[in-house]
Amino acid sequence: MRGVKLDTTGLTAEEAERFRAFERRRHDMLAGSYDDFFTPVTMHAIAPLLAAADVTAGASFLEVACGTAAVAAAAQAQGASASATDLSSEMATLGKQRHPQIDIREADVEHQPFADEIFDCVVCSFGIGHFPYPERAAAECARVLRRGGRLAIAWWDAPEKMRLQGLFRESIGEVGVKPPPDVPAGNAMLRFTDPTELRKLLEGAGLNDVRIEEHSTAHRVPDVETLWRGGLGSFAVTGSAVAHQDTATQARIRQAFERRAQPYKTAEGLLIPFAFRVASGRKA
């Protein structure tokens, strides 16, 4: 798109491709465990995303970085004609098994296999921080969006409010380990916890009528073991940071994690609060 700033990450082409390959490899590996543990978490954002994207019966709908396509399935249940794409072949395959009625394709977010301006609604549920070049991703989403259509993006609030991730990040930080070698320092994992950055992203892609909505809720898990194993089996970057360590270091991270999880214990298990934002904009 003319005038769109393509990226502000500062990643070299080599770093970007290494990060992209890391994301593909990790999500291929984690597809099943992610769907079991973390898809139910991300489903808290489905209703706000569909509302922000103005999904109506008969609308043409695309979900990018779809995972197992839970959002696309919800859009189709509302009468939309849904398509979906994901970088991970294993995620796309599992999505097809879950939702055989949806057109799900393997594709990098920066290179969608669709013509210009054919979707009324485009949605990205918790994917934007995983992209090497978020501006290019947003521009590509805008390319396939019809004029008057809306793009809606969900992303997490800061770790102190997104406690499912925060507990892991703080425990890793307490022990003081290095991130995985294939994750570049300029990645966008925390950048879009800032609502100003979300707004800049959508406006930079040429969208107007940009709206930012705040959402907070909580997710219940039965015990610390379920949360630990679920997180390691879902979080591509954070889980890899733990798995990359030796056994003794992993044990220290686990000890810190168990201590930090204690305040969230209830009679029914752990109740973990988390917050996210939904940002949306309209193509003029």
mmCIF file of C-alpha atoms in Angstrom:
data_model
loop_
_atom_site.group_PDB
_atom_site.id
_atom_site.type_symbol
_atom_site.label_atom_id
_atom_site.label_comp_id
_atom_site.label_asym_id
_atom_site.label_seq_id
_atom_site.Cartn_x
_atom_site.Cartn_y
_atom_site.Cartn_z
ATOM 1 C CA MET A 1 0.000 0.000 0.000
ATOM 2 C CA ARG A 2 1.346 3.381 -0.981
ATOM 3 C CA GLY A 3 2.685 5.417 1.929
ATOM 4 C CA VAL A 4 2.616 2.539 4.421
ATOM 5 C CA LYS A 5 5.719 2.265 6.594
ATOM 6 C CA LEU A 6 6.660 -1.389 6.217
ATOM 7 C CA ASP A 7 8.344 -2.070 9.542
ATOM 8 C CA THR A 8 9.813 -0.475 12.641
ATOM 9 C CA THR A 9 11.302 -3.558 14.287
ATOM 10 C CA GLY A 10 14.800 -3.026 12.971
ATOM 11 C CA LEU A 11 15.198 -6.757 12.336
ATOM 12 C CA THR A 12 17.504 -7.729 9.532
ATOM 13 C CA ALA A 13 16.137 -9.990 6.812
ATOM 14 C CA GLU A 14 18.160 -12.859 8.299
ATOM 15 C CA GLU A 15 16.767 -12.249 11.805
ATOM 16 C CA ALA A 16 13.235 -12.016 10.452
ATOM 17 C CA GLU A 17 13.498 -15.298 8.593
ATOM 18 C CA ARG A 18 15.061 -16.998 11.592
ATOM 19 C CA PHE A 19 12.217 -15.755 13.808
ATOM 20 C CA ARG A 20 9.604 -16.806 11.246
ATOM 21 C CA ALA A 21 11.135 -20.276 11.060
ATOM 22 C CA PHE A 22 11.193 -20.456 14.874
ATOM 23 C CA GLU A 23 7.505 -19.533 15.071
ATOM 24 C CA ARG A 24 6.571 -22.095 12.408
ATOM 25 C CA ARG A 25 8.613 -24.841 14.044
ATOM 26 C CA ARG A 26 7.353 -24.148 17.565
ATOM 27 C CA HIS A 27 3.697 -23.914 16.578
ATOM 28 C CA ASP A 28 3.984 -27.088 14.527
ATOM 29 C CA MET A 29 5.345 -28.760 17.652
ATOM 30 C CA LEU A 30 2.766 -27.267 20.035
ATOM 31 C CA ALA A 31 -0.395 -27.413 17.913
ATOM 32 C CA GLY A 32 -2.192 -30.106 19.897
ATOM 33 C CA SER A 33 -1.251 -28.917 23.393
ATOM 34 C CA TYR A 34 -1.928 -25.289 22.430
ATOM 35 C CA ASP A 35 -5.408 -26.182 21.247
ATOM 36 C CA ASP A 36 -6.145 -28.147 24.411
ATOM 37 C CA PHE A 37 -4.922 -25.545 26.902
ATOM 38 C CA PHE A 38 -4.694 -22.114 25.296
ATOM 39 C CA THR A 39 -7.443 -21.978 22.691
ATOM 40 C CA PRO A 40 -10.009 -21.864 25.551
ATOM 41 C CA VAL A 41 -8.139 -18.817 26.890
ATOM 42 C CA THR A 42 -8.096 -16.968 23.567
ATOM 43 C CA MET A 43 -11.776 -17.739 23.052
ATOM 44 C CA HIS A 44 -12.550 -15.029 25.625
ATOM 45 C CA ALA A 45 -11.753 -12.547 22.831
ATOM 46 C CA ILE A 46 -14.000 -14.047 20.144
ATOM 47 C CA ALA A 47 -17.145 -12.038 20.846
ATOM 48 C CA PRO A 48 -15.290 -8.683 21.124
ATOM 49 C CA LEU A 49 -13.329 -9.422 17.939
ATOM 50 C CA LEU A 50 -16.407 -10.283 15.889
ATOM 51 C CA ALA A 51 -18.198 -7.189 17.169
ATOM 52 C CA ALA A 52 -15.199 -4.947 16.408
ATOM 53 C CA ALA A 53 -14.948 -6.378 12.887
ATOM 54 C CA ASP A 54 -18.672 -5.770 12.243
ATOM 55 C CA VAL A 55 -19.280 -9.415 11.333
ATOM 56 C CA THR A 56 -22.766 -9.964 9.936
ATOM 57 C CA ALA A 57 -24.565 -12.771 8.129
ATOM 58 C CA GLY A 58 -23.370 -12.985 4.532
ATOM 59 C CA ALA A 59 -20.080 -11.158 5.199
ATOM 60 C CA SER A 60 -16.846 -12.531 3.730
ATOM 61 C CA PHE A 61 -14.465 -13.144 6.642
ATOM 62 C CA LEU A 62 -10.749 -13.919 6.983
ATOM 63 C CA GLU A 63 -8.872 -14.948 10.125
ATOM 64 C CA VAL A 64 -5.074 -14.680 9.831
ATOM 65 C CA ALA A 65 -2.661 -16.495 12.168
ATOM 66 C CA CYS A 66 -5.754 -18.534 12.917
ATOM 67 C CA GLY A 67 -4.319 -21.360 15.008
ATOM 68 C CA THR A 68 -7.108 -23.920 14.888
ATOM 69 C CA ALA A 69 -9.575 -21.328 13.517
ATOM 70 C CA ALA A 70 -11.865 -20.904 16.520
ATOM 71 C CA VAL A 71 -12.648 -17.290 15.557
ATOM 72 C CA ALA A 72 -13.398 -18.200 11.940
ATOM 73 C CA ALA A 73 -15.712 -20.955 13.172
ATOM 74 C CA ALA A 74 -17.568 -18.475 15.376
ATOM 75 C CA ALA A 75 -17.895 -16.047 12.440
ATOM 76 C CA GLN A 76 -19.290 -18.811 10.260
ATOM 77 C CA ALA A 77 -21.773 -19.690 13.001
ATOM 78 C CA GLN A 78 -23.004 -16.092 12.711
ATOM 79 C CA GLY A 79 -23.597 -16.570 8.991
ATOM 80 C CA ALA A 80 -20.334 -15.247 7.568
ATOM 81 C CA SER A 81 -18.455 -16.979 4.764
ATOM 82 C CA ALA A 82 -15.182 -17.782 6.556
ATOM 83 C CA SER A 83 -11.624 -18.408 5.421
ATOM 84 C CA ALA A 84 -8.498 -18.722 7.562
ATOM 85 C CA THR A 85 -4.702 -18.958 7.231
ATOM 86 C CA ASP A 86 -1.819 -19.886 9.514
ATOM 87 C CA LEU A 87 1.954 -20.131 9.154
ATOM 88 C CA SER A 88 2.001 -23.525 10.879
ATOM 89 C CA SER A 89 1.023 -26.513 8.769
ATOM 90 C CA GLU A 90 0.179 -28.495 11.906
ATOM 91 C CA MET A 91 -2.119 -25.742 13.190
ATOM 92 C CA ALA A 92 -3.825 -25.525 9.790
ATOM 93 C CA THR A 93 -4.232 -29.306 9.647
ATOM 94 C CA LEU A 94 -5.710 -29.453 13.141
ATOM 95 C CA GLY A 95 -8.005 -26.555 12.264
ATOM 96 C CA LYS A 96 -9.272 -28.435 9.214
ATOM 97 C CA GLN A 97 -9.994 -31.441 11.400
ATOM 98 C CA ARG A 98 -11.883 -29.280 13.899
ATOM 99 C CA HIS A 99 -13.725 -27.216 11.262
ATOM 100 C CA PRO A 100 -13.833 -29.036 7.897
ATOM 101 C CA GLN A 101 -16.422 -26.584 6.572
ATOM 102 C CA ILE A 102 -13.923 -23.681 6.641
ATOM 103 C CA ASP A 103 -11.351 -22.897 3.929
ATOM 104 C CA ILE A 104 -8.114 -23.070 5.977
ATOM 105 C CA ARG A 105 -4.778 -22.608 4.222
ATOM 106 C CA GLU A 106 -1.133 -22.570 5.238
ATOM 107 C CA ALA A 107 0.242 -19.084 4.559
ATOM 108 C CA ASP A 108 2.593 -16.473 5.996
ATOM 109 C CA VAL A 109 0.654 -13.445 7.195
ATOM 110 C CA GLU A 110 2.712 -11.170 4.928
ATOM 111 C CA HIS A 111 1.705 -13.152 1.820
ATOM 112 C CA GLN A 112 -1.994 -13.981 1.897
ATOM 113 C CA PRO A 113 -3.178 -16.225 -0.983
ATOM 114 C CA PHE A 114 -6.079 -13.940 -1.907
ATOM 115 C CA ALA A 115 -6.805 -11.155 -4.373
ATOM 116 C CA ASP A 116 -7.091 -7.507 -3.374
ATOM 117 C CA GLU A 117 -10.174 -6.261 -1.529
ATOM 118 C CA ILE A 118 -12.264 -9.437 -1.282
ATOM 119 C CA PHE A 119 -13.070 -9.647 2.456
ATOM 120 C CA ASP A 120 -15.563 -7.584 4.426
ATOM 121 C CA CYS A 121 -13.861 -8.441 7.727
ATOM 122 C CA VAL A 122 -10.313 -9.482 8.637
ATOM 123 C CA VAL A 123 -9.371 -10.589 12.152
ATOM 124 C CA CYS A 124 -6.116 -11.490 13.895
ATOM 125 C CA SER A 125 -6.517 -13.069 17.329
ATOM 126 C CA PHE A 126 -3.333 -12.765 19.418
ATOM 127 C CA GLY A 127 -0.965 -13.084 16.484
ATOM 128 C CA ILE A 128 0.486 -9.621 15.929
ATOM 129 C CA GLY A 129 3.330 -9.954 18.459
ATOM 130 C CA HIS A 130 4.523 -13.142 16.748
ATOM 131 C CA PHE A 131 5.195 -11.481 13.385
ATOM 132 C CA PRO A 132 8.726 -10.394 12.402
ATOM 133 C CA TYR A 133 7.362 -7.337 10.586
ATOM 134 C CA PRO A 134 4.013 -6.275 12.106
ATOM 135 C CA GLU A 135 3.591 -3.292 9.761
ATOM 136 C CA ARG A 136 3.890 -5.507 6.705
ATOM 137 C CA ALA A 137 1.393 -7.917 8.241
ATOM 138 C CA ALA A 138 -1.120 -5.132 8.888
ATOM 139 C CA ALA A 139 -0.644 -3.749 5.368
ATOM 140 C CA GLU A 140 -1.295 -7.200 3.895
ATOM 141 C CA CYS A 141 -4.465 -7.561 5.963
ATOM 142 C CA ALA A 142 -5.582 -4.152 4.683
ATOM 143 C CA ARG A 143 -4.802 -5.190 1.089
ATOM 144 C CA VAL A 144 -7.323 -8.043 1.108
ATOM 145 C CA LEU A 145 -9.934 -5.950 2.949
ATOM 146 C CA ARG A 146 -12.713 -4.305 0.964
ATOM 147 C CA ARG A 147 -13.242 -0.565 1.248
ATOM 148 C CA GLY A 148 -15.553 0.023 4.169
ATOM 149 C CA GLY A 149 -14.498 -3.260 5.788
ATOM 150 C CA ARG A 150 -12.921 -3.549 9.221
ATOM 151 C CA LEU A 151 -9.718 -5.140 10.479
ATOM 152 C CA ALA A 152 -9.763 -6.194 14.156
ATOM 153 C CA ILE A 153 -6.725 -7.310 16.174
ATOM 154 C CA ALA A 154 -6.587 -8.731 19.695
ATOM 155 C CA TRP A 155 -3.403 -8.576 21.756
ATOM 156 C CA TRP A 156 -2.496 -8.952 25.407
ATOM 157 C CA ASP A 157 -2.183 -6.253 28.026
ATOM 158 C CA ALA A 158 1.098 -5.921 29.940
ATOM 159 C CA PRO A 159 2.355 -9.022 31.828
ATOM 160 C CA GLU A 160 1.327 -7.566 35.201
ATOM 161 C CA LYS A 161 -2.269 -7.718 33.923
ATOM 162 C CA MET A 162 -1.938 -10.759 31.657
ATOM 163 C CA ARG A 163 -1.007 -13.086 34.499
ATOM 164 C CA LEU A 164 -1.061 -16.335 32.493
ATOM 165 C CA GLN A 165 2.003 -15.045 30.652
ATOM 166 C CA GLY A 166 3.229 -12.811 33.449
ATOM 167 C CA LEU A 167 3.791 -15.654 35.916
ATOM 168 C CA PHE A 168 6.112 -17.363 33.439
ATOM 169 C CA ARG A 169 7.935 -14.211 32.362
ATOM 170 C CA GLU A 170 8.554 -13.061 35.933
ATOM 171 C CA SER A 171 9.765 -16.494 37.047
ATOM 172 C CA ILE A 172 12.183 -16.675 34.105
ATOM 173 C CA GLY A 173 13.354 -13.132 34.821
ATOM 174 C CA GLU A 174 13.881 -13.904 38.508
ATOM 175 C CA VAL A 175 16.216 -16.777 37.643
ATOM 176 C CA GLY A 176 17.898 -14.637 34.996
ATOM 177 C CA VAL A 177 18.130 -16.847 31.936
ATOM 178 C CA LYS A 178 18.698 -15.804 28.352
ATOM 179 C CA PRO A 179 15.946 -16.033 25.690
ATOM 180 C CA PRO A 180 16.053 -18.707 22.976
ATOM 181 C CA PRO A 181 18.808 -17.998 20.417
ATOM 182 C CA ASP A 182 16.378 -17.812 17.478
ATOM 183 C CA VAL A 183 14.242 -15.069 19.072
ATOM 184 C CA PRO A 184 15.659 -11.652 18.070
ATOM 185 C CA ALA A 185 15.786 -8.848 20.627
ATOM 186 C CA GLY A 186 13.624 -6.633 18.412
ATOM 187 C CA ASN A 187 10.584 -8.917 18.456
ATOM 188 C CA ALA A 188 7.163 -7.364 19.062
ATOM 189 C CA MET A 189 5.948 -9.552 21.942
ATOM 190 C CA LEU A 190 5.634 -6.655 24.380
ATOM 191 C CA ARG A 191 5.423 -3.753 21.951
ATOM 192 C CA PHE A 192 1.684 -4.046 21.380
ATOM 193 C CA THR A 193 0.820 -4.189 25.066
ATOM 194 C CA ASP A 194 0.932 -0.399 24.566
ATOM 195 C CA PRO A 195 -2.399 0.777 23.078
ATOM 196 C CA THR A 196 -0.624 3.669 21.383
ATOM 197 C CA GLU A 197 1.378 1.162 19.342
ATOM 198 C CA LEU A 198 -1.800 -0.670 18.329
ATOM 199 C CA ARG A 199 -3.326 2.596 17.142
ATOM 200 C CA LYS A 200 -0.186 3.542 15.201
ATOM 201 C CA LEU A 201 -0.136 0.115 13.583
ATOM 202 C CA LEU A 202 -3.677 0.380 12.218
ATOM 203 C CA GLU A 203 -3.399 4.023 11.209
ATOM 204 C CA GLY A 204 -0.083 3.229 9.522
ATOM 205 C CA ALA A 205 -1.861 0.574 7.460
ATOM 206 C CA GLY A 206 -4.163 3.299 6.111
ATOM 207 C CA LEU A 207 -7.187 2.547 8.314
ATOM 208 C CA ASN A 208 -9.433 5.137 9.907
ATOM 209 C CA ASP A 209 -12.112 5.114 12.613
ATOM 210 C CA VAL A 210 -9.594 3.303 14.824
ATOM 211 C CA ARG A 211 -11.036 2.036 18.111
ATOM 212 C CA ILE A 212 -9.245 0.470 21.097
ATOM 213 C CA GLU A 213 -11.279 -1.541 23.614
ATOM 214 C CA GLU A 214 -10.050 -2.820 26.994
ATOM 215 C CA HIS A 215 -11.126 -6.239 28.267
ATOM 216 C CA SER A 216 -10.343 -8.131 31.457
ATOM 217 C CA THR A 217 -11.454 -11.522 32.722
ATOM 218 C CA ALA A 218 -10.027 -14.619 34.443
ATOM 219 C CA HIS A 219 -9.332 -18.221 33.524
ATOM 220 C CA ARG A 220 -9.600 -21.167 35.901
ATOM 221 C CA VAL A 221 -7.167 -24.092 35.919
ATOM 222 C CA PRO A 222 -7.288 -26.960 38.407
ATOM 223 C CA ASP A 223 -3.757 -26.689 39.812
ATOM 224 C CA VAL A 224 -0.219 -25.367 39.350
ATOM 225 C CA GLU A 225 0.887 -28.473 37.463
ATOM 226 C CA THR A 226 -1.830 -27.964 34.835
ATOM 227 C CA LEU A 227 -0.885 -24.301 34.459
ATOM 228 C CA TRP A 228 2.837 -25.090 34.193
ATOM 229 C CA ARG A 229 2.426 -27.850 31.630
ATOM 230 C CA GLY A 230 -0.247 -25.919 29.750
ATOM 231 C CA GLY A 231 1.903 -22.825 29.464
ATOM 232 C CA LEU A 232 4.995 -24.724 28.353
ATOM 233 C CA GLY A 233 2.834 -26.527 25.798
ATOM 234 C CA SER A 234 1.305 -23.302 24.454
ATOM 235 C CA PHE A 235 3.699 -20.349 24.613
ATOM 236 C CA ALA A 236 6.094 -20.503 21.671
ATOM 237 C CA VAL A 237 8.688 -18.037 22.960
ATOM 238 C CA THR A 238 8.215 -18.315 26.729
ATOM 239 C CA GLY A 239 7.975 -22.097 26.690
ATOM 240 C CA SER A 240 11.108 -22.314 24.581
ATOM 241 C CA ALA A 241 12.961 -20.060 27.026
ATOM 242 C CA VAL A 242 12.306 -22.651 29.750
ATOM 243 C CA ALA A 243 12.928 -25.725 27.590
ATOM 244 C CA HIS A 244 16.272 -24.255 26.452
ATOM 245 C CA GLN A 245 17.668 -24.438 30.020
ATOM 246 C CA ASP A 246 19.341 -27.307 31.809
ATOM 247 C CA THR A 247 17.384 -29.419 34.312
ATOM 248 C CA ALA A 248 18.592 -27.562 37.398
ATOM 249 C CA THR A 249 17.709 -24.164 35.922
ATOM 250 C CA GLN A 250 14.279 -25.387 34.870
ATOM 251 C CA ALA A 251 13.696 -26.555 38.444
ATOM 252 C CA ARG A 252 14.575 -23.089 39.786
ATOM 253 C CA ILE A 253 12.155 -21.472 37.352
ATOM 254 C CA ARG A 254 9.456 -23.939 38.425
ATOM 255 C CA GLN A 255 10.028 -23.106 42.103
ATOM 256 C CA ALA A 256 9.695 -19.378 41.403
ATOM 257 C CA PHE A 257 6.591 -20.088 39.334
ATOM 258 C CA GLU A 258 4.903 -22.090 42.094
ATOM 259 C CA ARG A 259 5.564 -19.342 44.621
ATOM 260 C CA ARG A 260 4.187 -16.642 42.329
ATOM 261 C CA ALA A 261 1.069 -18.702 41.569
ATOM 262 C CA GLN A 262 0.107 -19.056 45.247
ATOM 263 C CA PRO A 263 -1.971 -15.828 45.462
ATOM 264 C CA TYR A 264 -4.346 -17.140 42.775
ATOM 265 C CA LYS A 265 -5.315 -20.342 44.594
ATOM 266 C CA THR A 266 -8.984 -20.837 45.432
ATOM 267 C CA ALA A 267 -11.009 -23.779 46.688
ATOM 268 C CA GLU A 268 -11.743 -24.682 43.037
ATOM 269 C CA GLY A 269 -8.164 -24.369 41.797
ATOM 270 C CA LEU A 270 -6.257 -21.405 40.371
ATOM 271 C CA LEU A 271 -8.175 -18.387 39.085
ATOM 272 C CA ILE A 272 -5.755 -16.410 36.904
ATOM 273 C CA PRO A 273 -6.740 -12.886 35.844
ATOM 274 C CA PHE A 274 -5.781 -11.598 32.439
ATOM 275 C CA ALA A 275 -6.459 -8.602 30.255
ATOM 276 C CA PHE A 276 -6.324 -7.886 26.544
ATOM 277 C CA ARG A 277 -7.231 -5.205 24.024
ATOM 278 C CA VAL A 278 -9.121 -5.308 20.766
ATOM 279 C CA ALA A 279 -8.050 -2.699 18.230
ATOM 280 C CA SER A 280 -9.983 -2.163 15.005
ATOM 281 C CA GLY A 281 -10.059 0.178 12.048
ATOM 282 C CA ARG A 282 -11.971 0.718 8.815
ATOM 283 C CA LYS A 283 -10.559 0.819 5.306
ATOM 284 C CA ALA A 284 -11.535 4.044 3.586
#
